[in-house]
Short mmCIF file of N, CA and C in Angstrom, two decimals:
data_model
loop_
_atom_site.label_atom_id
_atom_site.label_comp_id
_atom_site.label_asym_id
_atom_site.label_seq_id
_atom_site.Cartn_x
_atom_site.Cartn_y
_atom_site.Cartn_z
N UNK A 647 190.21 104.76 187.00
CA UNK A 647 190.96 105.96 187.31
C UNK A 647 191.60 106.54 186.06
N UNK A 648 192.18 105.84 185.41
CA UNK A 648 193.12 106.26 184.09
C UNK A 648 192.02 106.74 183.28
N UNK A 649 190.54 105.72 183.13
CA UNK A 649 189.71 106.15 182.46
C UNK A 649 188.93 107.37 182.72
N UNK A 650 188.95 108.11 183.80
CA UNK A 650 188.43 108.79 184.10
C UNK A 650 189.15 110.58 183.96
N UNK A 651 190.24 109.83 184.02
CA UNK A 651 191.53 110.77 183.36
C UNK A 651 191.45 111.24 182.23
N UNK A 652 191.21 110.31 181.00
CA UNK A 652 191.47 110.97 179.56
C UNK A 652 190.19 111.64 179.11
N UNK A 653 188.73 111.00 180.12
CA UNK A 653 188.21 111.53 180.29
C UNK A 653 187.91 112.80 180.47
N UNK A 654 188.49 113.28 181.60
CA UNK A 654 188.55 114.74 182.06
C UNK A 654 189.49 115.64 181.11
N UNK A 655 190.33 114.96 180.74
CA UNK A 655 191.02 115.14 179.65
C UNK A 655 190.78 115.68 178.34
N UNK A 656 189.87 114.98 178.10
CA UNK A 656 189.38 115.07 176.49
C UNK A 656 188.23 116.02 176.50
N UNK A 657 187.67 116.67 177.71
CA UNK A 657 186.45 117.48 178.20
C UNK A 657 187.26 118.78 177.79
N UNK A 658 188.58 118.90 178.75
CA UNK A 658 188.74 120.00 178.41
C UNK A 658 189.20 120.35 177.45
N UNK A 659 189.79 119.55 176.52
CA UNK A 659 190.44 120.16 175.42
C UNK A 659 189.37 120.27 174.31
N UNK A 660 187.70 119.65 174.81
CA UNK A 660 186.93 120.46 173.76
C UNK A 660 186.74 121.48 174.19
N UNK A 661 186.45 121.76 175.38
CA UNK A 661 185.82 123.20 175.88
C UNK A 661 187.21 124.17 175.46
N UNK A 662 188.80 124.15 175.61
CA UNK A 662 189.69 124.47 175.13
C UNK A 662 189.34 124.83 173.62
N UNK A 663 188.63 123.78 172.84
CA UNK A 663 189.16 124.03 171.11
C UNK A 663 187.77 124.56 171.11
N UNK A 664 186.22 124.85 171.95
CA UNK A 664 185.13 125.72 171.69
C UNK A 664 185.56 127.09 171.64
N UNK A 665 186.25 127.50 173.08
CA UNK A 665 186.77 128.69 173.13
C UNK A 665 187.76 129.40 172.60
N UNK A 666 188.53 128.40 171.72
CA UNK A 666 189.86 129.24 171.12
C UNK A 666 189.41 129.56 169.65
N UNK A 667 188.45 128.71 169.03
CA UNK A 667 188.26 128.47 167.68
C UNK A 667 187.41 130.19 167.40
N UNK A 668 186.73 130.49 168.27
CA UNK A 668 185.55 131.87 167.84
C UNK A 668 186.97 132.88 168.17
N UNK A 669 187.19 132.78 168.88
CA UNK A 669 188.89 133.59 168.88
C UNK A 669 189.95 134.15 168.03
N UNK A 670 190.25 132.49 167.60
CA UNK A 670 190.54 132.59 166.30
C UNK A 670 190.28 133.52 165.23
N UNK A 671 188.87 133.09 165.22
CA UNK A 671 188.18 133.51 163.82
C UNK A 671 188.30 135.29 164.02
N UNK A 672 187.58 135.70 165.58
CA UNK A 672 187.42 136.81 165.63
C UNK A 672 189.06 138.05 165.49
N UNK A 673 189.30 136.79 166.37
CA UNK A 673 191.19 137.71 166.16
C UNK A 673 191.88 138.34 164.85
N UNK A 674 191.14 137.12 163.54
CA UNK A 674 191.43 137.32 162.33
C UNK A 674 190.94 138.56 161.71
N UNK A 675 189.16 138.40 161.77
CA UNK A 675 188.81 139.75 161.63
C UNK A 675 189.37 140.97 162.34
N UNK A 676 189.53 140.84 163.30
CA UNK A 676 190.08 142.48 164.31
C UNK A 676 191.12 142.72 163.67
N UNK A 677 192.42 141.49 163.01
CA UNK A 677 193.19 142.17 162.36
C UNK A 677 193.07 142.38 161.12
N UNK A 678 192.37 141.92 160.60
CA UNK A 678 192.13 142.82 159.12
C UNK A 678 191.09 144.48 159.23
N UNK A 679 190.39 144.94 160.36
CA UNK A 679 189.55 145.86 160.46
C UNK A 679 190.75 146.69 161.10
N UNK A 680 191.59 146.31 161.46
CA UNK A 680 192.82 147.48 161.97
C UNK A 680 193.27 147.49 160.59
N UNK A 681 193.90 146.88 159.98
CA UNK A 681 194.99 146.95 158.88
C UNK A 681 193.82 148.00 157.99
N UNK A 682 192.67 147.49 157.46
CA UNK A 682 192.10 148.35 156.50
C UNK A 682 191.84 149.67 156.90
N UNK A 683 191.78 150.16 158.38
CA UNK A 683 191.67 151.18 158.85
C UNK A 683 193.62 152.05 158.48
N UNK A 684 194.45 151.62 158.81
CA UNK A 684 195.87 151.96 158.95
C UNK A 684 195.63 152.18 156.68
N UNK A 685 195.14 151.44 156.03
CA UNK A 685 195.14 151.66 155.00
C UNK A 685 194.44 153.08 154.44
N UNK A 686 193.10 153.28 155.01
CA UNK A 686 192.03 154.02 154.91
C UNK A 686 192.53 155.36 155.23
N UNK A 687 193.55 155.24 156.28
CA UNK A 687 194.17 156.51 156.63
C UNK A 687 195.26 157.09 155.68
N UNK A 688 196.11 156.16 155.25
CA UNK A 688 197.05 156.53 154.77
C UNK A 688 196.65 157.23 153.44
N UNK A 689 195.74 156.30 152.39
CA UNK A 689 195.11 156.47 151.15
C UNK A 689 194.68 158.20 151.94
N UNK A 690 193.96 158.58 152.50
CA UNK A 690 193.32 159.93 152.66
C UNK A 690 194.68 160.98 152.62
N UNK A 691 195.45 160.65 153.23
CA UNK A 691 196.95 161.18 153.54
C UNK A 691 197.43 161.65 152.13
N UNK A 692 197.03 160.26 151.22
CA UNK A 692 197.50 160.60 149.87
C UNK A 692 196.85 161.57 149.52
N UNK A 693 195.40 161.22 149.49
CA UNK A 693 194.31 162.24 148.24
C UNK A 693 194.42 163.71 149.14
N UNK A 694 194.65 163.82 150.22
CA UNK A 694 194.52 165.28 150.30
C UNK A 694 196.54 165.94 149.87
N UNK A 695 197.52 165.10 149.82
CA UNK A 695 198.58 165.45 149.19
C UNK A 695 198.31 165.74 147.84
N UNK A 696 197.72 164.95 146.69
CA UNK A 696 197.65 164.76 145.31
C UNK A 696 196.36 165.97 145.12
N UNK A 697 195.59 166.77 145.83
CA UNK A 697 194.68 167.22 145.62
C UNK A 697 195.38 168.60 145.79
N UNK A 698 196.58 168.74 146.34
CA UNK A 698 197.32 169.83 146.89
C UNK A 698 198.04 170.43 145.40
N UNK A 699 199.12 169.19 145.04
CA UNK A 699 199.22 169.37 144.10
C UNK A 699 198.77 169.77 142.44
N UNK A 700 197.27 169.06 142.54
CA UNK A 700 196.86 169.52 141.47
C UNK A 700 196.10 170.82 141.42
N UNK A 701 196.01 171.45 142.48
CA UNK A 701 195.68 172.89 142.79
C UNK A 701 196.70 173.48 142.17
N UNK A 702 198.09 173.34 142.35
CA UNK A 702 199.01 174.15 142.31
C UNK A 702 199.22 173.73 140.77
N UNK A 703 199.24 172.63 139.94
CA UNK A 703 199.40 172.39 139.01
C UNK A 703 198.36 173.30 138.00
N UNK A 704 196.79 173.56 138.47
CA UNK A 704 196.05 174.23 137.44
C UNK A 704 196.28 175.81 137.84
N UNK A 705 196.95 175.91 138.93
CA UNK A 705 197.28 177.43 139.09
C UNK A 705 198.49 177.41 137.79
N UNK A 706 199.59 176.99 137.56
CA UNK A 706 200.69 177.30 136.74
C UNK A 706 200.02 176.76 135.51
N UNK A 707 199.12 175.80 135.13
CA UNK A 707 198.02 176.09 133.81
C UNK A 707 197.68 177.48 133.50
N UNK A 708 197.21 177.56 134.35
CA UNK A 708 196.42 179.72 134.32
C UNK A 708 197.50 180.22 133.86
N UNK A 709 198.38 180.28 134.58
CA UNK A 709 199.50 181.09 134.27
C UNK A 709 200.20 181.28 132.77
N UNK A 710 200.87 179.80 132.61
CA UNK A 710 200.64 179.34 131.22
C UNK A 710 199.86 180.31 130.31
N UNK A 711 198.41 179.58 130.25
CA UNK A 711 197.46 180.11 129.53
C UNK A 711 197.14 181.86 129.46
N UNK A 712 197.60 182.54 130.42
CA UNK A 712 197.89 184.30 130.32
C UNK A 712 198.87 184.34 129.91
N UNK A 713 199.81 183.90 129.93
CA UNK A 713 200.81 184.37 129.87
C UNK A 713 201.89 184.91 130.12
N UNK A 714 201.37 185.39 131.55
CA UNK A 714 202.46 185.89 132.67
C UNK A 714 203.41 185.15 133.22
N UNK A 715 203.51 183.44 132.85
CA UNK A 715 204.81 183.11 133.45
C UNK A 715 205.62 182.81 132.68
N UNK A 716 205.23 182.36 130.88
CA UNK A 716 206.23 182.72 130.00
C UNK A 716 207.25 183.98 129.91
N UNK A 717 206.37 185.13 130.14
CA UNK A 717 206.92 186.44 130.29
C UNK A 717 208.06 186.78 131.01
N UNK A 718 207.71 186.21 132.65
CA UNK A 718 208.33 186.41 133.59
C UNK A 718 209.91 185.31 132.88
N UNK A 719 209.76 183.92 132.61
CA UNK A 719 210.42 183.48 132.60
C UNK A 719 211.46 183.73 131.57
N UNK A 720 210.73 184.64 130.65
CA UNK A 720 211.57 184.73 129.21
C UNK A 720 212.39 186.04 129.67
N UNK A 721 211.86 187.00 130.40
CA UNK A 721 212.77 188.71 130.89
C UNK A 721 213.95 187.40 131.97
N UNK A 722 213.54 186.54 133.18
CA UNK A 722 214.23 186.56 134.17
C UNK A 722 215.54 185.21 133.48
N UNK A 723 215.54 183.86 133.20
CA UNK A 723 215.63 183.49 132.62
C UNK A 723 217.02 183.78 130.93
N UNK A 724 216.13 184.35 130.21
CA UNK A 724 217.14 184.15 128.91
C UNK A 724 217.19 185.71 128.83
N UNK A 725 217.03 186.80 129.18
CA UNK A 725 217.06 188.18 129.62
C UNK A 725 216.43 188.60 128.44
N UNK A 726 215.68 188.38 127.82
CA UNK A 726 214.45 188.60 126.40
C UNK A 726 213.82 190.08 127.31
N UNK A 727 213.35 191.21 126.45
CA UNK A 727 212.71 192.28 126.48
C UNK A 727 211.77 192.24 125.41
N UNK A 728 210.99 192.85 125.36
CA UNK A 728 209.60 193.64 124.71
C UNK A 728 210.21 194.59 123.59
N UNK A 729 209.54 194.04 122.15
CA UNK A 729 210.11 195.70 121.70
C UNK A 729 209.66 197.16 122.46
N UNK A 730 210.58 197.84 121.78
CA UNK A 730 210.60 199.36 122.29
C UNK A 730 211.00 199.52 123.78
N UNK A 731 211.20 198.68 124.25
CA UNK A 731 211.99 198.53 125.91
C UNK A 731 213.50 199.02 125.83
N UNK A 732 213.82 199.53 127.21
CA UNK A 732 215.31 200.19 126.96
C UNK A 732 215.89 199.43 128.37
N UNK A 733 216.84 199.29 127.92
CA UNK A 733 217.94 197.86 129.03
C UNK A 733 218.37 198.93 129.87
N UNK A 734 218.81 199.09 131.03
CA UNK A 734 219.60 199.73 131.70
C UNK A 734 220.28 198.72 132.46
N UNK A 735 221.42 198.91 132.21
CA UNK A 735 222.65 197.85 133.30
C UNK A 735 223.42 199.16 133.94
N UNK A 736 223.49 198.21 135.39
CA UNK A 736 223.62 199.22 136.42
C UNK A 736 224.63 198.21 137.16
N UNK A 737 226.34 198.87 136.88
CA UNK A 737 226.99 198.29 137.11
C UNK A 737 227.69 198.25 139.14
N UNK A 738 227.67 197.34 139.45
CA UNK A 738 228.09 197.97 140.68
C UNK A 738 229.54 198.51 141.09
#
């Protein structure tokens, strides 16, 4: 009887450690194929932020390079004029 016990016993805890062990393993993978996905997303999140920016960064290159935002910045800025320009202050 006792023998027949550890018996039944020892049955199930292989069929127990058959079925938990592929489990295991698989559980491991599922969580690394979520995590690299939660990664995959975020990284895209980035490159279309950083891709935003460097749009806007070679737009104020251009600018730069014409010259129109030195200009702007040098009249608005340090109040610099053009020769032959005439100031008008218009007091309120």
């Amino acid at each position: 009887m006792k023998r027949e016990f550890f018996s039944l016993i020892k049955r199930w805890l292989i069929i127990i450690i058959f079925i938990l062990l592929p489990f295991s393993y698989l559980g491991r993978k599922i969580f690394l194929l979520v995590n690299a996905y939660h990664t995959e997303k975020t990284l895209k999140k980035n490159i279309i932020i950083l891709e935003a920016e460097n749009e806007l960064l070679k737009k104020r290159i251009d600018d730069y390079k014409k010259g129109t935002l030195i200009e702007s910045k040098a009249r608005d800025d340090l109040g610099m004029i053009k020769k032959g320009e005439k100031i008008y202050i218009i007091k309120k």
